[in-house]
Coordinates of C-alpha atoms and ligand atoms in Angstrom, one line a residue:
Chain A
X126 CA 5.5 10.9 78.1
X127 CA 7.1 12.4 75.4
X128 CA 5.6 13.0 71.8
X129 CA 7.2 11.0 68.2
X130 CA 9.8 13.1 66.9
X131 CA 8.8 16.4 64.9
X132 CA 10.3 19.3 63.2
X133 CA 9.4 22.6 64.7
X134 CA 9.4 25.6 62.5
X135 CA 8.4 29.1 63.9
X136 CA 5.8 31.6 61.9
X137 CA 6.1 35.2 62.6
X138 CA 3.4 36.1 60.3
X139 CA 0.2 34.9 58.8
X140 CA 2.0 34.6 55.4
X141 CA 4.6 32.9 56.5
X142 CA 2.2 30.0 58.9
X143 CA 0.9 30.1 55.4
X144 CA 3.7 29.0 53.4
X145 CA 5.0 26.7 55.5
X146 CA 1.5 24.7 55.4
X147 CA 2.1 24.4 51.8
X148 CA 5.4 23.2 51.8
X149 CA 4.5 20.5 54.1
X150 CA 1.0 19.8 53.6
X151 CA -0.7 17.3 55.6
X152 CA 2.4 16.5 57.4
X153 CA 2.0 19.4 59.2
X154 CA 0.0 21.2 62.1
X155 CA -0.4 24.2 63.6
X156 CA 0.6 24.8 67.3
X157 CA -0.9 27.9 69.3
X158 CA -0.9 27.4 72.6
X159 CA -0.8 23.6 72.1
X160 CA -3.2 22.6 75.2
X161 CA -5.1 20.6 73.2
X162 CA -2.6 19.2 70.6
X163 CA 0.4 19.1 72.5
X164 CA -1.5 16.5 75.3
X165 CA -2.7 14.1 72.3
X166 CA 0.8 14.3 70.9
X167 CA 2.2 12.8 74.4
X168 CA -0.6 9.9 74.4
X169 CA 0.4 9.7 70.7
X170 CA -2.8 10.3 69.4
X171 CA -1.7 12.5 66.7
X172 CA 2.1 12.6 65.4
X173 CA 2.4 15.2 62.9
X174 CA 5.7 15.5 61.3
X175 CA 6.0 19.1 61.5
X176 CA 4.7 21.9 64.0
X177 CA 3.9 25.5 62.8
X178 CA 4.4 27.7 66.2
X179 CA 2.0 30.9 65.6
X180 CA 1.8 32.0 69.0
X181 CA 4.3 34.5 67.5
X182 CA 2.1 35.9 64.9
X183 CA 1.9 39.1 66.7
X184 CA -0.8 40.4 63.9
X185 CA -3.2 37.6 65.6
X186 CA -3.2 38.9 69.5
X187 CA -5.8 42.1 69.2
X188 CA -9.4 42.8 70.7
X189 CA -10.4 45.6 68.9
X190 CA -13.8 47.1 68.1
X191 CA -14.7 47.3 64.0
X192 CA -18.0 49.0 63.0
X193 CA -20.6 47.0 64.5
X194 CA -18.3 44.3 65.2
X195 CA -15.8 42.9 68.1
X196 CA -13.3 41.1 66.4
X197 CA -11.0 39.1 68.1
X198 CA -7.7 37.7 66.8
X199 CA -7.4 33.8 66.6
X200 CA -4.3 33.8 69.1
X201 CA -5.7 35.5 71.8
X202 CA -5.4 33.6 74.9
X203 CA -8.0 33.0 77.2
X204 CA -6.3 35.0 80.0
X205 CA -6.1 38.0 77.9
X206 CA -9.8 37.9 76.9
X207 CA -11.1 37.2 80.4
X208 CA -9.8 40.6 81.6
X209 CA -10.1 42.3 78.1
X210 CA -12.4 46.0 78.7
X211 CA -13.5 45.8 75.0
X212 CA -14.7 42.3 75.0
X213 CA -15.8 42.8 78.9
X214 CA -18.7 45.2 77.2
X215 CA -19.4 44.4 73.9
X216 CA -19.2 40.8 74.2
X217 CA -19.5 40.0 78.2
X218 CA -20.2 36.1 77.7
X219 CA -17.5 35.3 75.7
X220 CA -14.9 37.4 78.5
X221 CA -16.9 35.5 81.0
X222 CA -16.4 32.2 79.5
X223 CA -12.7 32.7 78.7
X224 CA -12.2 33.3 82.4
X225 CA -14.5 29.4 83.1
X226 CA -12.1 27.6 80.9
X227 CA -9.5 24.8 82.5
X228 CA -7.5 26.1 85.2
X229 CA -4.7 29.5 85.2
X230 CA -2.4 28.0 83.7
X231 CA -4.4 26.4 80.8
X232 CA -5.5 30.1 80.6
X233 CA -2.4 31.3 80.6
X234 CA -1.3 28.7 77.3
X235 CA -4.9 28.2 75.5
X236 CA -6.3 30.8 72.6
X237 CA -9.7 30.9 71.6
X238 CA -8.4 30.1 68.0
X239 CA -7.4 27.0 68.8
X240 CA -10.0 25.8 71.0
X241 CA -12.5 26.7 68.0
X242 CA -10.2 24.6 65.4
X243 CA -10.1 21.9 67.8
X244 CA -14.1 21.7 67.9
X245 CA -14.3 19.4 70.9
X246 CA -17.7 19.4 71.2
X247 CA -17.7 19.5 75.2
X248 CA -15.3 22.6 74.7
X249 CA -16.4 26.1 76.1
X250 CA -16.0 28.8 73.5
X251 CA -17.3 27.0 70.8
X252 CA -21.0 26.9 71.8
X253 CA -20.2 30.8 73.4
X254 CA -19.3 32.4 69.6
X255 CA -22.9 29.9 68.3
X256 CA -24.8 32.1 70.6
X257 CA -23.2 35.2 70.0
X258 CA -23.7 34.2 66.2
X259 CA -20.1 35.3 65.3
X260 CA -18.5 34.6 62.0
X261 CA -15.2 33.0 61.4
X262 CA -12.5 34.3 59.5
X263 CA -10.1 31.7 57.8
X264 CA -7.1 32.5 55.6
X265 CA -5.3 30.1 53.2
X266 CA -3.5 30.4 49.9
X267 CA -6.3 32.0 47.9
X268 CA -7.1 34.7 50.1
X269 CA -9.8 35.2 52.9
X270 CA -13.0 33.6 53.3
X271 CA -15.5 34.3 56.2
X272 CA -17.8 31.3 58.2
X273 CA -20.6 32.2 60.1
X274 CA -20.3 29.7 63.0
X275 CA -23.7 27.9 62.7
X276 CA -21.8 26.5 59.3
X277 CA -17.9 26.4 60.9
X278 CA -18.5 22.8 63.5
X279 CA -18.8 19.8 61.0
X280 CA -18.4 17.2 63.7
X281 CA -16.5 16.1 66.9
X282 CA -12.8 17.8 66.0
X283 CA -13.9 17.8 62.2
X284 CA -14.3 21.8 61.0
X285 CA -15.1 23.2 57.7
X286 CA -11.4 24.9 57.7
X287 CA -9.0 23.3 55.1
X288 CA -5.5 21.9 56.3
X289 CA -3.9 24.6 54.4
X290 CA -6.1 27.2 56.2
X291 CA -5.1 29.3 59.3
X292 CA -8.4 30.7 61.7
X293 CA -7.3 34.3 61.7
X294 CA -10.1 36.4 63.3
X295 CA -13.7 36.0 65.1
X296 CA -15.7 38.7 64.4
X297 CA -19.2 38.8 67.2
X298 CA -21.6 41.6 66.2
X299 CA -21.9 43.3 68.9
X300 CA -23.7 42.2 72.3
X301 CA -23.8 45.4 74.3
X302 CA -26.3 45.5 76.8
X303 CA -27.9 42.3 75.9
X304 CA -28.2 39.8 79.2
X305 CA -26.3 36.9 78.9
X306 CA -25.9 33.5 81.1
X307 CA -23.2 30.5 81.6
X308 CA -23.5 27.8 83.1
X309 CA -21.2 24.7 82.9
X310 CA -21.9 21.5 84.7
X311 CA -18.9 19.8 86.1
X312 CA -17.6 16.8 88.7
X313 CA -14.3 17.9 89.3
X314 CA -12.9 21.5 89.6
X315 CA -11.6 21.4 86.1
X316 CA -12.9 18.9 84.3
X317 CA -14.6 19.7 80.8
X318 CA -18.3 20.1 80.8
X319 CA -20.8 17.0 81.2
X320 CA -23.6 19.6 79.4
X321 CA -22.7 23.4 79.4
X322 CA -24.7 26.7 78.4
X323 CA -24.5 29.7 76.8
X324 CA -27.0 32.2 76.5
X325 CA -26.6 35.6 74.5
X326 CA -29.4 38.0 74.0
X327 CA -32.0 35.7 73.0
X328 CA -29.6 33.0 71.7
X329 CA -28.6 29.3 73.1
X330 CA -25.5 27.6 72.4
X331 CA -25.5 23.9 74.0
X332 CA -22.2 22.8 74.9
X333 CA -22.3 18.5 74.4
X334 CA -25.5 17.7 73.3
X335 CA -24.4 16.4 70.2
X336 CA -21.0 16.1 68.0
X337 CA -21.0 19.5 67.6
X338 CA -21.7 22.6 69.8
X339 CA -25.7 23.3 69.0
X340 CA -28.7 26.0 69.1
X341 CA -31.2 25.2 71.3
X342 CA -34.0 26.0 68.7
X343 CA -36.7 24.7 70.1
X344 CA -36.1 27.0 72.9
X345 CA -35.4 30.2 71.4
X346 CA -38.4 30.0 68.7
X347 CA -40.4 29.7 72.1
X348 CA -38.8 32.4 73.7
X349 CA -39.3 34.5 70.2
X350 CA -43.2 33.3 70.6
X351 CA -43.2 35.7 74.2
X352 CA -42.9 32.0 76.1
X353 CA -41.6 32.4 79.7
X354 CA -38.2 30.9 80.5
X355 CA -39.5 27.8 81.8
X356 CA -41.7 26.9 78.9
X357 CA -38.9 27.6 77.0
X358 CA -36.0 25.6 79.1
X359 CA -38.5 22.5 79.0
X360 CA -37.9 22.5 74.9
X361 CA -34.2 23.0 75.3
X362 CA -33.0 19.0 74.3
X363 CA -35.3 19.0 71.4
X364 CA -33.7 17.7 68.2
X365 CA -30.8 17.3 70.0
X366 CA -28.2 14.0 70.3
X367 CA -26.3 13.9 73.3
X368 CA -23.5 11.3 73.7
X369 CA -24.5 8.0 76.1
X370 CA -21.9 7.3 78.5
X371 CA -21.1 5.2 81.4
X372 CA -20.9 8.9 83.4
X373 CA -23.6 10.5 81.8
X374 CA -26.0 8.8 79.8
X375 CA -28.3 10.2 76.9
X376 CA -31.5 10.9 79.2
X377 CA -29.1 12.8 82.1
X378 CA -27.9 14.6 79.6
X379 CA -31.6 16.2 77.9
X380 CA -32.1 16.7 82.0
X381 CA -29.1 18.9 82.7
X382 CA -29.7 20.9 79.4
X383 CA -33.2 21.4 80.3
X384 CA -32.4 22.7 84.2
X385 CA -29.3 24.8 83.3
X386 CA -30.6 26.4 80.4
X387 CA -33.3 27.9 82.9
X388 CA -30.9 28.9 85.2
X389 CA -28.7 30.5 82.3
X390 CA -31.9 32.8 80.9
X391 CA -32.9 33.4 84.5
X392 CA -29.4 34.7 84.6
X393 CA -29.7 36.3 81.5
X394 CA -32.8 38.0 82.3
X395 CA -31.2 39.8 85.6
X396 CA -28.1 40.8 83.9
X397 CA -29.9 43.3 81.3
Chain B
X192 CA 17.6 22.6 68.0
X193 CA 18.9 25.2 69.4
X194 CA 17.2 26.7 72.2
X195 CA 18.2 29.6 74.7
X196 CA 16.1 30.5 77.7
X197 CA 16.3 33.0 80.4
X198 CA 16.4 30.7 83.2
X199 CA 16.2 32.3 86.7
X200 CA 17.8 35.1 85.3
X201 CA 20.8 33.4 83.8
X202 CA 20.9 32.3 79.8
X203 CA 20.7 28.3 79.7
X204 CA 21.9 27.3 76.0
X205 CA 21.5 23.4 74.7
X206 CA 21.2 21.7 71.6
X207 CA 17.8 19.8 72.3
X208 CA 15.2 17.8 70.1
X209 CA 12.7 19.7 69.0
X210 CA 10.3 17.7 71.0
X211 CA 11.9 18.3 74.1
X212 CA 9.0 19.3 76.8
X213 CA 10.5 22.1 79.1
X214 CA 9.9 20.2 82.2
X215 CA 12.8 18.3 80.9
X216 CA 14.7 20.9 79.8
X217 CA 14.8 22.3 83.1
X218 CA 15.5 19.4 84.9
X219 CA 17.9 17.9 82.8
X220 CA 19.5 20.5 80.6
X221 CA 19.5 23.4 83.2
X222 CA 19.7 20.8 86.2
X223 CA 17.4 22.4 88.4
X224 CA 15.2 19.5 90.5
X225 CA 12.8 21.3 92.0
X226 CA 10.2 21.0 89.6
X227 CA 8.5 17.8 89.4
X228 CA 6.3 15.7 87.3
X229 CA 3.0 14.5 88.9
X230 CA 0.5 13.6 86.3
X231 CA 2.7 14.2 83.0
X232 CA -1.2 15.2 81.1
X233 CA -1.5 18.7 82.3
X234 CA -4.0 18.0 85.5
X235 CA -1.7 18.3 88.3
X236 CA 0.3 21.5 88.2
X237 CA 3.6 20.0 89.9
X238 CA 5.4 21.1 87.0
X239 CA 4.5 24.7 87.4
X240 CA 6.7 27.3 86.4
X241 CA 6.5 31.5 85.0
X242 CA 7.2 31.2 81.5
X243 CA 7.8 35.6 81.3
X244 CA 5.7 36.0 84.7
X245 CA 2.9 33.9 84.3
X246 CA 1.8 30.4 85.5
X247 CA 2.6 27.5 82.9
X248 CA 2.3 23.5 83.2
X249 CA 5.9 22.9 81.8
X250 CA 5.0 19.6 81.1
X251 CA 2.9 20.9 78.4
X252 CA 4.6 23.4 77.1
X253 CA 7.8 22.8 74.5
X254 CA 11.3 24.0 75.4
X255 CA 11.1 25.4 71.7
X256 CA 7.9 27.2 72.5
X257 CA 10.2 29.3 75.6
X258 CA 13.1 29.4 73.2
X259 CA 13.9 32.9 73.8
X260 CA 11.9 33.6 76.8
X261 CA 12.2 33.6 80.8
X262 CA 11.6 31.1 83.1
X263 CA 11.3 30.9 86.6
X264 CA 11.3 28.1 89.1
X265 CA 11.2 27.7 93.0
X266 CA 14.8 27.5 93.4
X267 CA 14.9 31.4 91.4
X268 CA 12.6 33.0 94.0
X269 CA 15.0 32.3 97.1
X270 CA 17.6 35.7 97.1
X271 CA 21.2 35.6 96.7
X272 CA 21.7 35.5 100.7
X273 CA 19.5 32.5 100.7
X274 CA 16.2 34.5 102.1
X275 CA 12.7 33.1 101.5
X276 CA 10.2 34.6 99.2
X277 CA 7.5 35.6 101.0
X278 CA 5.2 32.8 99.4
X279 CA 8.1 30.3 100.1
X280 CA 8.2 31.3 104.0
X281 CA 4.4 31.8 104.0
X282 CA 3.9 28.0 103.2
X283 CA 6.8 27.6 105.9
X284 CA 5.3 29.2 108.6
X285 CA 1.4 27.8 107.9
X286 CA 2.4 24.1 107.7
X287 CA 1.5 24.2 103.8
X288 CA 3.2 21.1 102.6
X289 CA 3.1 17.8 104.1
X290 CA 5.2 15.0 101.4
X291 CA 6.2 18.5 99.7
X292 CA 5.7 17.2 96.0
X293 CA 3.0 19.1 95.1
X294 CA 4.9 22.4 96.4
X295 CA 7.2 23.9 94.2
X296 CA 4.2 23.8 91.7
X297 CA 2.1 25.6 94.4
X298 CA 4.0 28.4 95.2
X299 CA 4.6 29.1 91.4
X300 CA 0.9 28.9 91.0
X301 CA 0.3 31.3 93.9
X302 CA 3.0 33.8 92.7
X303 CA 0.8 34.1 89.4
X304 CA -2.4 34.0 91.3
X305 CA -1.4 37.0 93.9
X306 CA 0.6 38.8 90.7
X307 CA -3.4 39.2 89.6
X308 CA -5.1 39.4 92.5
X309 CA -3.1 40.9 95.0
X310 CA -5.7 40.0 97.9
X311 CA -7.4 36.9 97.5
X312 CA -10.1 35.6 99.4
X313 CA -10.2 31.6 100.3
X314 CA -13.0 30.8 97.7
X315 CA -10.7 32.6 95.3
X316 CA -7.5 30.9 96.6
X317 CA -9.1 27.6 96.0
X318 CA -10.2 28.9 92.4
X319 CA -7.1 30.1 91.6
X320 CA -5.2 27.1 92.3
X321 CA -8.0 24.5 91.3
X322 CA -5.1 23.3 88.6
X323 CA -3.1 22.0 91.4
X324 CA -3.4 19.0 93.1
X325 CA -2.2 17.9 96.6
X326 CA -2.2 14.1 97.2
X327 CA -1.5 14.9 100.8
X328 CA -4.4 17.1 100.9
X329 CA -3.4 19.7 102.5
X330 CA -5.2 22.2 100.8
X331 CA -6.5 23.9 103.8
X332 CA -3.1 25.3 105.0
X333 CA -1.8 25.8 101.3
X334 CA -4.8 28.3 101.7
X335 CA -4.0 29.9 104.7
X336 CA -0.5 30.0 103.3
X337 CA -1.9 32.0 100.5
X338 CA -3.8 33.9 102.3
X339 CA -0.7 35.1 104.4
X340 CA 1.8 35.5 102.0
X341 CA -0.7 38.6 101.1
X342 CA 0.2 40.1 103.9
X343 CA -3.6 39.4 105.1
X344 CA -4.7 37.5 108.5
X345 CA -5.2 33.8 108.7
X346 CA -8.4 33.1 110.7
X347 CA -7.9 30.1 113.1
Ligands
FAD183 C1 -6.0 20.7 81.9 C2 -6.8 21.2 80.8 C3 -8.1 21.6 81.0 C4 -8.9 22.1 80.0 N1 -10.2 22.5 80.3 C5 -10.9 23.0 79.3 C6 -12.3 23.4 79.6 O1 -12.7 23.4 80.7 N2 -13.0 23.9 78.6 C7 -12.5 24.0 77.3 O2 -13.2 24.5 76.4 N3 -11.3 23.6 77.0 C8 -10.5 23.1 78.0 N4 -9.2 22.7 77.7 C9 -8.7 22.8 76.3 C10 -8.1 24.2 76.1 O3 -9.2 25.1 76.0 C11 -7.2 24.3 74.8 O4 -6.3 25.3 75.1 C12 -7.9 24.7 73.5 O5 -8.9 23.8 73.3 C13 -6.9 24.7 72.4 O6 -6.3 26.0 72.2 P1 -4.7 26.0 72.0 O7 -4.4 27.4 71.6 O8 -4.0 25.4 73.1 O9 -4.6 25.1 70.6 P2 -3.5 24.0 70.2 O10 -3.5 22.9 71.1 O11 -2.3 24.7 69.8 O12 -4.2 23.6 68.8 C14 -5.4 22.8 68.8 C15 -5.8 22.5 67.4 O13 -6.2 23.6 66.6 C16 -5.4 23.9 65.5 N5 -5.2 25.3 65.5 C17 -4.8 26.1 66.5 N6 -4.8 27.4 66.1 C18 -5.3 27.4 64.9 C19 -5.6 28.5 64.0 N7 -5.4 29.8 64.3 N8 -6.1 28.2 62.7 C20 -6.3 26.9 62.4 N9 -6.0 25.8 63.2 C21 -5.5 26.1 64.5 C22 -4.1 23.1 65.8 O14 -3.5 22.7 64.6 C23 -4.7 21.9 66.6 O15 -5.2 20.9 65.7 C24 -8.4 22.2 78.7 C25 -7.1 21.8 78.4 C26 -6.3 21.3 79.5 C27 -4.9 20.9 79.1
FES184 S1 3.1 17.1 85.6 FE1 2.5 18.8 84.5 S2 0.5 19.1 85.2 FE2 1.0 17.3 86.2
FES185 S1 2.2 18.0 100.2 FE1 2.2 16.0 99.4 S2 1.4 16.3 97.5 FE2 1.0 18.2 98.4

């Protein structure tokens, strides 16, 4: 399968991704690793006129600590972040996670940028920066502007990001020594999660139970209260709105959040 | 446009569409066969290559994206005199491929996998290389293949 025809144009800096969004506007897209755009463009589900490479945007790649922060460059891949020492101890679930997502190869390809653009809401990282209440940093003509994540996810693949807008940075307060849990429930080795879970510090990011990556707030007021974990698991799909599907209807769905968010605070709790 | 990669050490120049996928651009513009397409949506790792020394789907990846960069494919890891890379005679010796579709893909993926961890276990073969799929099934020898060609004993 091969993708309509495009122009490809390279950026080798932020300004210049930039400027070339301007000149073509909505004709255009950005390509980081392009393991989520570059499969639709084959099935020719998208068909932009021009691609932006930024994967050379060398200003994009770091893991470095910043006050109280972690902050994390958009084009970092997941293979980089999964062995990363900085992130590995300031922000231990979302190295874990990076190292969970599709296979070594996708790894190899995919940056946590771009898998937070794309906002597929049975995506990994996504519901991992919601729990570690990170904020987003987005770039565009005008100059900077930051996101914190619980406002970023506007829908399935919709974001608050503008098209002229590049993701630049994710900045996670730090998570030092606070436990923290995955757990992704899959059929197949590397399939995308039926209902994932994230859990950081006292925080629980539910990975498709709904059209965006969520809180589980029920649950962590409860946990706030001095509930134990499986008082607090039990309230985990409330005011939630799963997807129903021939594979996984609405009702499985509240079940697997329920049982895997126990099992990701039990995890939590012995990893402190 | 144009787009120069490194391609098993040698510089393979062509004037391509910018949409070319590098799967194609290896088998058709640099001519080298060995690298197949399974699945052509990133699931089945037949089209496994290094892009600079790391595992890559080419199927997914542009030739524009390597322009400038080094591939490697099975047919680069054989040495001048024709000898086997360890992972090729590996799957060789331990009966690793059965229709051999899936193994050019395989042995790039387990060059990757061993470049990071030197001396897998089986749980972590089979985690390393769950983006590769066998239709023949014969993952238990790929694993054992693995497993030798890190210099480690097979148990029988
Ligand atoms: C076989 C396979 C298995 C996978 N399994 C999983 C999985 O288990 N879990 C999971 O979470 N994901 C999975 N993925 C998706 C993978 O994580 C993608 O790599 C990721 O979602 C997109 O990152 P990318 O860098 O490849 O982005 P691209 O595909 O390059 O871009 C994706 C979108 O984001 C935009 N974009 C990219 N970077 C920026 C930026 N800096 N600023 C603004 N917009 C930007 C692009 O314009 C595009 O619209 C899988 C993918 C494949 C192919
Ligand atoms: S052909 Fe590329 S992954 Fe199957
Ligand atoms: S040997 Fe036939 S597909 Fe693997």
């Amino acid at each position: 399968m091969i993708p309509v025809q495009f122009g490809y144009r390279r950026a080798s800096s932020v300004d210049e991704a930039l400027a070339l969004l301007a000149e073509h506007g909505d004709d255009a897209k950005l390509l980081a690793g392009g393991h989520s755009l570059l499969p639709l463009m084959k099935l020719r589900l998208a068909a932009p006129e021009v691609l932006v490479d930024i994967a050379p945007v060398e200003e994009l790649h770091h893991v470095r600590i910043d006050g109280e922060d972690v902050v994390i460059g958009a084009l970092a891949r997941y293979h980089d972040l999964q062995g990363d020492e900085v992130l590995r101890e300031h922000a231990p679930l979302l190295a874990h996670v990076a190292g969970v997502v599709g296979d070594q190869q996708v790894r190899h390809r995919g940056t946590i940028g771009g898998s937070i653009a794309h906002a597929d809401p049975a995506a990994d990282l996504p519901a991992a920066i919601l729990a570690s209440d990170a904020v987003l940093v987005a770039r565009g003509q005008e100059g900077e502007r930051r996101i914190p994540a619980a406002d970023f996810f506007l829908g399935p693949f919709t974001t608050s990001l503008t098209p002229e807008e590049l993701l630049t940075e994710i900045r996670v307060p730090r998570q030092t020594g606070l436990g923290w849990g995955f757990e992704k429930f899959t059929r197949r080795a590397i399939d995308w999660a039926i209902v994932g879970v994230a859990v950081s510090g006292k925080r629980v990011g539910l990975i498709n139970m709904g059209g965006t990556p969520v809180r589980a707030s029920a649950a962590e007021e409860a946990l706030a209260r001095g509930a134990s974990v499986a008082e607090a698991a039990e309230l985990a799909a409330e005011g939630t709105s799963p997807p129903d599907e021939p594979h996984a209807t609405t009702e499985y769905r509240r079940h697997l959040a329920r049982v895997l968010t126990a099992r990701a605070l039990e995890t939590s709790a012995g990893s402190r | 446009m144009k787009v120069t990669i490194e391609v098993n050490g040698g510089p393979v120049s062509a004037e391509v569409e910018d949409r070319t996928l590098l799967v194609h651009y290896i088998r058709e513009t640099a001519g080298l066969t060995a690298t197949n397409v399974g699945c052509d949506t990133t699931s089945c790792g037949a089209c496994t290559v290094l892009l600079d020394g790391e595992s890559v789907k080419s199927c997914t990846v542009l030739a524009a994206q390597a322009d400038g960069h080094a591939v490697t494919t099975v047919e680069g890891l054989t040495g001048q005199d024709g000898e086997l890379h360890p992972v090729q005679r590996a799957f060789r010796e331990q009966h690793g491929l059965q229709c051999g579709f899936c193994t050019p893909g395989m042995i790039m993926a387990t060059v990757s996998l061993l470049e990071h961890n030197p001396k897998p276990t089986r749980a972590e073969v089979r985690e390393g290389l769950e983006g590769n799929l066998c239709r023949c099934t014969g993952y238990h020898n790929i694993v054992s293949a693995v497993v030798d060609a890190s210099g480690q004993e097979v148990a029988r």
